[in-house]
Coordinates of C-alpha atoms in Angstrom, one line a residue:
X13 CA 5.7 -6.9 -14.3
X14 CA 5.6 -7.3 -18.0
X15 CA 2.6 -9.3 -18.9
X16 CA 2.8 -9.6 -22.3
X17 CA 0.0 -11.1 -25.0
X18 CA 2.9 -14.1 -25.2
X19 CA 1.7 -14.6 -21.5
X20 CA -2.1 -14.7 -22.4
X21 CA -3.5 -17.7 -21.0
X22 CA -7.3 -18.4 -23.2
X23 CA -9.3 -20.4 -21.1
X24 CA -13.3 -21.5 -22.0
X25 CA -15.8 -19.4 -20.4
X26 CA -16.8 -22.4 -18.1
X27 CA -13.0 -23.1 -16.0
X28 CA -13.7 -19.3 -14.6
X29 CA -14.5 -19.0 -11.0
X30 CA -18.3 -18.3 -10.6
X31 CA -18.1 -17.0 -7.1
X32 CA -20.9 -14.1 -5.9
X33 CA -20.4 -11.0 -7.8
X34 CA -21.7 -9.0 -4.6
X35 CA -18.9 -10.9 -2.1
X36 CA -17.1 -8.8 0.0
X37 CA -13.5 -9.5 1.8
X38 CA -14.2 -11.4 4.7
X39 CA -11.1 -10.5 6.8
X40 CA -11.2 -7.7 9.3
X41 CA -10.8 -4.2 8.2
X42 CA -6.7 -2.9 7.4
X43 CA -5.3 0.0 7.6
X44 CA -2.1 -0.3 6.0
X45 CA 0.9 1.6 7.0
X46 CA 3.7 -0.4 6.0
X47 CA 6.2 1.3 3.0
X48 CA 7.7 -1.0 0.3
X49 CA 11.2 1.1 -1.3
X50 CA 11.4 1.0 -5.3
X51 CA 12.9 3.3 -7.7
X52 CA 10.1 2.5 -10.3
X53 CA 7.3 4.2 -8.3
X54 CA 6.3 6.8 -10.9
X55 CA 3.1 6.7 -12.4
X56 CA 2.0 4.3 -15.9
X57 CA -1.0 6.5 -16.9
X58 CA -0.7 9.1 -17.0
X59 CA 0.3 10.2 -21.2
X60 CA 4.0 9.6 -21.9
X61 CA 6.1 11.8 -19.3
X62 CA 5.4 15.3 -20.2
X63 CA 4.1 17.7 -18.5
X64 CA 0.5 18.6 -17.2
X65 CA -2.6 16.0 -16.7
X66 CA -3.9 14.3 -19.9
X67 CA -6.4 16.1 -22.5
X68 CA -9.5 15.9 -22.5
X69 CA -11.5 13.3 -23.8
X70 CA -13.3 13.7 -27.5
X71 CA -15.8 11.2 -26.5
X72 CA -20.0 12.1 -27.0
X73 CA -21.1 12.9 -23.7
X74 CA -22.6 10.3 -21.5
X75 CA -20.8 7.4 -22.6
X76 CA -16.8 6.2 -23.6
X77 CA -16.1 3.5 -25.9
X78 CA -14.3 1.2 -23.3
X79 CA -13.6 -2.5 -22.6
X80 CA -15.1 -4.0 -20.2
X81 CA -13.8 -6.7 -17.4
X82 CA -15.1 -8.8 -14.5
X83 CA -11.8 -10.8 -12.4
X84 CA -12.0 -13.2 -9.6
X85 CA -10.1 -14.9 -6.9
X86 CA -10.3 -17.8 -5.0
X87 CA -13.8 -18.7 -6.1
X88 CA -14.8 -14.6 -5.6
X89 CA -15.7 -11.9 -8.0
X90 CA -13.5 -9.1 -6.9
X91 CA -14.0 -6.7 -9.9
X92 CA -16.5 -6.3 -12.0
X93 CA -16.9 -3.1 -14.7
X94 CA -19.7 -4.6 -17.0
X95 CA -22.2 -2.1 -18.4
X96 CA -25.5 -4.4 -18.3
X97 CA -25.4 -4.0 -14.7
X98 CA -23.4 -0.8 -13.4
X99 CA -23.9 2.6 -14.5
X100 CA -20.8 3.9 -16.5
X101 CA -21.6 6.7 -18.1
X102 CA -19.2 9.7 -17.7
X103 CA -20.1 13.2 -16.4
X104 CA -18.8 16.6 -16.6
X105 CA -16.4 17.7 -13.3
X106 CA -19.9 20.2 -12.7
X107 CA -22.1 17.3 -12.4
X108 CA -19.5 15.0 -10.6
X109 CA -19.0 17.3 -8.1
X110 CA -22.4 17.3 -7.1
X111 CA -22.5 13.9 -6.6
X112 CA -19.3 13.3 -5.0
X113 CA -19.0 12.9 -1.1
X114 CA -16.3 12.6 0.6
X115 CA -14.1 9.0 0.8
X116 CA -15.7 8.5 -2.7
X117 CA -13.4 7.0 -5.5
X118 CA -13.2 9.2 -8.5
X119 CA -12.0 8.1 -12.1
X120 CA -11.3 10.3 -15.0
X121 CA -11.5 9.0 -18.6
X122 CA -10.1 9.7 -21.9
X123 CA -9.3 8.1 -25.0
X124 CA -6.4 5.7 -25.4
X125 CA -5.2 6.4 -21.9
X126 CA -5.7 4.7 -18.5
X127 CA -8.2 6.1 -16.3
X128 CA -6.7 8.4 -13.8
X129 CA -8.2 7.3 -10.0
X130 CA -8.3 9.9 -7.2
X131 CA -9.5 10.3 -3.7
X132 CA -12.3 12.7 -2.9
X133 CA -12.0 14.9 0.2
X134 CA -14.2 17.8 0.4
X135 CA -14.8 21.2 -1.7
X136 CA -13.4 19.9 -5.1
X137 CA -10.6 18.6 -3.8
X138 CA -9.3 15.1 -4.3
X139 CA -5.6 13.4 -3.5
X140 CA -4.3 11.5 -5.9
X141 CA -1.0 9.8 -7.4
X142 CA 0.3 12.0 -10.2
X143 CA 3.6 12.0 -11.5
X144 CA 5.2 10.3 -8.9
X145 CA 4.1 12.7 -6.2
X146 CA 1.0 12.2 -3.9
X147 CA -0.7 15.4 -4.3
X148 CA -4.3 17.6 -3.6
X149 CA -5.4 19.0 -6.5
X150 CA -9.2 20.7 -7.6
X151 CA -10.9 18.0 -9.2
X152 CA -11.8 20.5 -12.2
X153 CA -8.1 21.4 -12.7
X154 CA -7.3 17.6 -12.9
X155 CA -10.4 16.9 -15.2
X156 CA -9.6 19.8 -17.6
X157 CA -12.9 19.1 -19.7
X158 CA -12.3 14.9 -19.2
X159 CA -15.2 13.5 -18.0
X160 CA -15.3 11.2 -15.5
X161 CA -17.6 8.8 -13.0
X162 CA -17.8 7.7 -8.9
X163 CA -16.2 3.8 -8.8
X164 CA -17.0 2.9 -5.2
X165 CA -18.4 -0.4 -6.4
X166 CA -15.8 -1.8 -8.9
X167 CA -13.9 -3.3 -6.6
X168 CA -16.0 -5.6 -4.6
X169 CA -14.1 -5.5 -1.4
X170 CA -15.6 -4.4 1.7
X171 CA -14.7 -0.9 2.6
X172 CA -13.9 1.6 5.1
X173 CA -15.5 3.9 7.0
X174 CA -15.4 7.4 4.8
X175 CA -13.6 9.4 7.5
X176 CA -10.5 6.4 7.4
X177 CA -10.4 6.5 3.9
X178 CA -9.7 10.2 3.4
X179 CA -7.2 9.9 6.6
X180 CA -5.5 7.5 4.5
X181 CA -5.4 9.7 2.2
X182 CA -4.2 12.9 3.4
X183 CA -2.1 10.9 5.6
X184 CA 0.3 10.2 2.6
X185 CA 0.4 13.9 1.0
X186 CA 3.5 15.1 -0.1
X187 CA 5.3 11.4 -0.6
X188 CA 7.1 11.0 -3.9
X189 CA 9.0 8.3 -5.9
X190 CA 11.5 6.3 -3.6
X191 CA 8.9 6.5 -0.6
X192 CA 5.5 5.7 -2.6
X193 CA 4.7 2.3 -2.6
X194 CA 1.8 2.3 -5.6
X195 CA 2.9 2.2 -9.0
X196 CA -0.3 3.8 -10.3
X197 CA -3.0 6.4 -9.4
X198 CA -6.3 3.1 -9.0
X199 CA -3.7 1.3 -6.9
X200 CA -3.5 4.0 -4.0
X201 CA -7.2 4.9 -4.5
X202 CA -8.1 1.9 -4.0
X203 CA -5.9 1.0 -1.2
X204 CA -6.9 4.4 0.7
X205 CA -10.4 3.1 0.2
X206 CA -10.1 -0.6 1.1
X207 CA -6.9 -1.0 3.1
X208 CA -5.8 -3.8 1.6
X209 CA -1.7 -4.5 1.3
X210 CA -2.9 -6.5 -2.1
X211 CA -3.0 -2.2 -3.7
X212 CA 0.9 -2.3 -2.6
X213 CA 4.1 -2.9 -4.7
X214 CA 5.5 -5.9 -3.3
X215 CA 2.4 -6.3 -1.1
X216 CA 1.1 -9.6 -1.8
X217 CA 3.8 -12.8 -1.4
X218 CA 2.9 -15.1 -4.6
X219 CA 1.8 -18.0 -4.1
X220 CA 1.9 -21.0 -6.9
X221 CA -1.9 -21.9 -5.2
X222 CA -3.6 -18.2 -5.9
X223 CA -4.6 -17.2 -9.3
X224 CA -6.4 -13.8 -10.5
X225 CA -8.7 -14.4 -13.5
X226 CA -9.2 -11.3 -15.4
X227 CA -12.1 -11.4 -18.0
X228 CA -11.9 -9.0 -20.9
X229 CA -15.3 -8.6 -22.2
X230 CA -15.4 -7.4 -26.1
X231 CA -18.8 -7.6 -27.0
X232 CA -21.3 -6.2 -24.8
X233 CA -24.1 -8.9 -23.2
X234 CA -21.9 -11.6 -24.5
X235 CA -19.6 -14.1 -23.4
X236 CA -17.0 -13.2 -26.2
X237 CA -13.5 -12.2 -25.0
X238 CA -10.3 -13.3 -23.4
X239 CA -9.2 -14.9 -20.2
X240 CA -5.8 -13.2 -18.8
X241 CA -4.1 -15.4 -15.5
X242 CA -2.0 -13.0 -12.8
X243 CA -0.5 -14.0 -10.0
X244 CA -0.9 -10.9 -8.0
X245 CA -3.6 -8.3 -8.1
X246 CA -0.8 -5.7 -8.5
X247 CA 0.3 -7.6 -12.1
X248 CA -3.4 -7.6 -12.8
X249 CA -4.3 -4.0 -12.4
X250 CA -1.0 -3.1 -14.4
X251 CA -2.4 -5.3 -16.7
X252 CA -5.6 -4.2 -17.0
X253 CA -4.5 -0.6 -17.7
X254 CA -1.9 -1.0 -20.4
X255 CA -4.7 -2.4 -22.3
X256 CA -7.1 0.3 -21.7
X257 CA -4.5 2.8 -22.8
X258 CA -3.5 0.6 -25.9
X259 CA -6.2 -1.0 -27.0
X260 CA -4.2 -3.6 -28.1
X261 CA -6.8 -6.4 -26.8
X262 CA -9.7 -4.8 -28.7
X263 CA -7.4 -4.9 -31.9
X264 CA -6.5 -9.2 -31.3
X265 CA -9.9 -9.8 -30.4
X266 CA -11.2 -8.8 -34.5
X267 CA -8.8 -11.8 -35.5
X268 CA -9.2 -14.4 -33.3
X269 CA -11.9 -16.6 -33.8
X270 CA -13.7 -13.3 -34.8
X271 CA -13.7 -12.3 -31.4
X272 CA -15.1 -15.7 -29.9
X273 CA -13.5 -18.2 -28.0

C-alpha cells in the first residue's frame, strides 16, 4: 500500500465532494464470504510485534487528543469522525460494557497507536483481529485500563441486521494469517458489520474513475487540514491509521501554511 506524504495530494477545501453526510450505501445488503490469500495478513496496529495487547492509554478521562477525518466517494460522505457533531469521548471497559449491545462496533484507544476495532457479542465478549488470528476475547482483558467508545456510526454505510453481524463474526473464529483476508482489526469490524467486499484485501478492483477523499481535520470547528486521494478504501483506512499511530500529519500541519491551506 505505502501511501507516503510524497503521495499527498493538497486540494482546496471547495474541489471536495459535498455529498449528504447521513447517506447510506444504496446497493442491497452483502454478506461476504469470498477469501482473498496473502502472506501479509497480520495486523498494523497493534504496537510493534511483541507480545500482549497495547497499554493503556495515559489520556484524562473523557476525552483523547485525536485527529479528526471526514472521507467521501462518489459525491458521498462515507466517514465522518468530527467532534462538533458525534460524541467521542472515551469510557472505561465498566461503563462500555453497559452500553454495549450486541453487533455493536467497539474501538479501543491509546496514545500513539491505532485504535484497535472489535466486534461485540454478548457477556463482555467481543471477536476481533489480533495478531493475525481472529479471536474472542473479554473486552476488559483486551482494554487493560484503555478506554474506549461504541462506532456504529463512523462509517456511514447502511448496516446489517445485529444477529448477521455477529454471525459474521463468529463465523470467521479461529482463521489466522494465510486465510484472513483483512489486514487490520477496523477492516474486519467493519466488514462483519456492513458486508461490504470494499473491508477486503484485494476486495475492490481500482478503477482510474473512483477516488476516496480523506479529510484530515487539524483544528477543531475549522476548515484547516489536508486532503489525502486513495484509490481504494482498503489504501485509505491503512492510511488513516498509520497517521493516528504516528502523528506524523499533526507534526506537517505546524509547518505548512501554519496549518492552513
Amino acid at each position: 500500500m505505502g501511501n507516503h506524504l510524497d503521495r499527498i495530494t493538497h486540494l482546496s477545501y471547495s474541489e471536495l465532494p459535498t455529498g449528504d453526510p447521513s447517506g447510506v450505501e444504496k446497493e442491497e445488503l452483502r454478506v461476504g464470504v469470498a477469501y482473498f490469500f496473502s502472506d501479509e495478513e497480520e495486523e498494523v496496529d497493534d504496537g510493534g510485534g511483541g507480545g500482549g495487547y497495547p497499554c493503556a492509554s495515559q489520556e484524562s478521562p473523557g476525552a483523547v487528543s485525536e485527529l479528526e477525518y471526514s472521507a467521501f466517494c462518489s459525491q458521498e460522505c462515507i466517514f465522518s469522525k468530527l467532534r462538533e457533531n458525534q460524541d467521542l469521548n472515551v469510557y472505561s471497559a465498566k461503563t462500555l460494557l453497559s452500553m454495549c449491545k450486541p453487533g455493536d462496533l467497539v474501538e479501543l484507544v491509546s496514545t500513539s497507536q491505532a485504535p484497535h476495532w472489535a466486534v461485540y457479542e454478548l457477556n463482555d465478549q467481543v471477536i476481533h483481529l489480533h495478531e493475525g488470528e481472529i479471536r474472542k476475547d473479554s473486552l476488559t482483558e483486551i482494554g487493560r485500563g484503555r478506554r474506549g467508545r461504541i462506532v456504529n456510526s463512523r462509517y456511514r454505510f447502511r448496516p446489517l441486521p445485529a444477529s448477521l453481524v455477529v454471525q459474521n463474526a463468529t463465523g470467521h473464529l479461529g482463521l489466522n494469517s494465510g486465510d484472513i483476508c483483512w489486514t487490520n482489526s477496523e477492516s474486519f469490524a467493519a466488514w462483519c458489520r456492513f458486508g461490504k467486499r470494499e473491508f477486503k484485501k484485494g476486495g475492490e478492483a481500482h478503477s482510474a474513475a473512483q477516488q476516496y477523499f480523506l479529510k484530515v481535520h487539524f483544528d477543531a470547528g475549522t476548515r484547516s487540514g489536508h486532503t489525502l486521494v486513495f484509490r481504494s478504501l482498503e489504501d485509505m483506512i491503512w492510511e488513516r491509521r498509520r497517521v493516528d499511530a504516528s502523528g506524523i500529519l499533526k507534526e506537517l500541519s505546524l509547518g505548512v501554511n501554519g496549518g492552513k491551506e
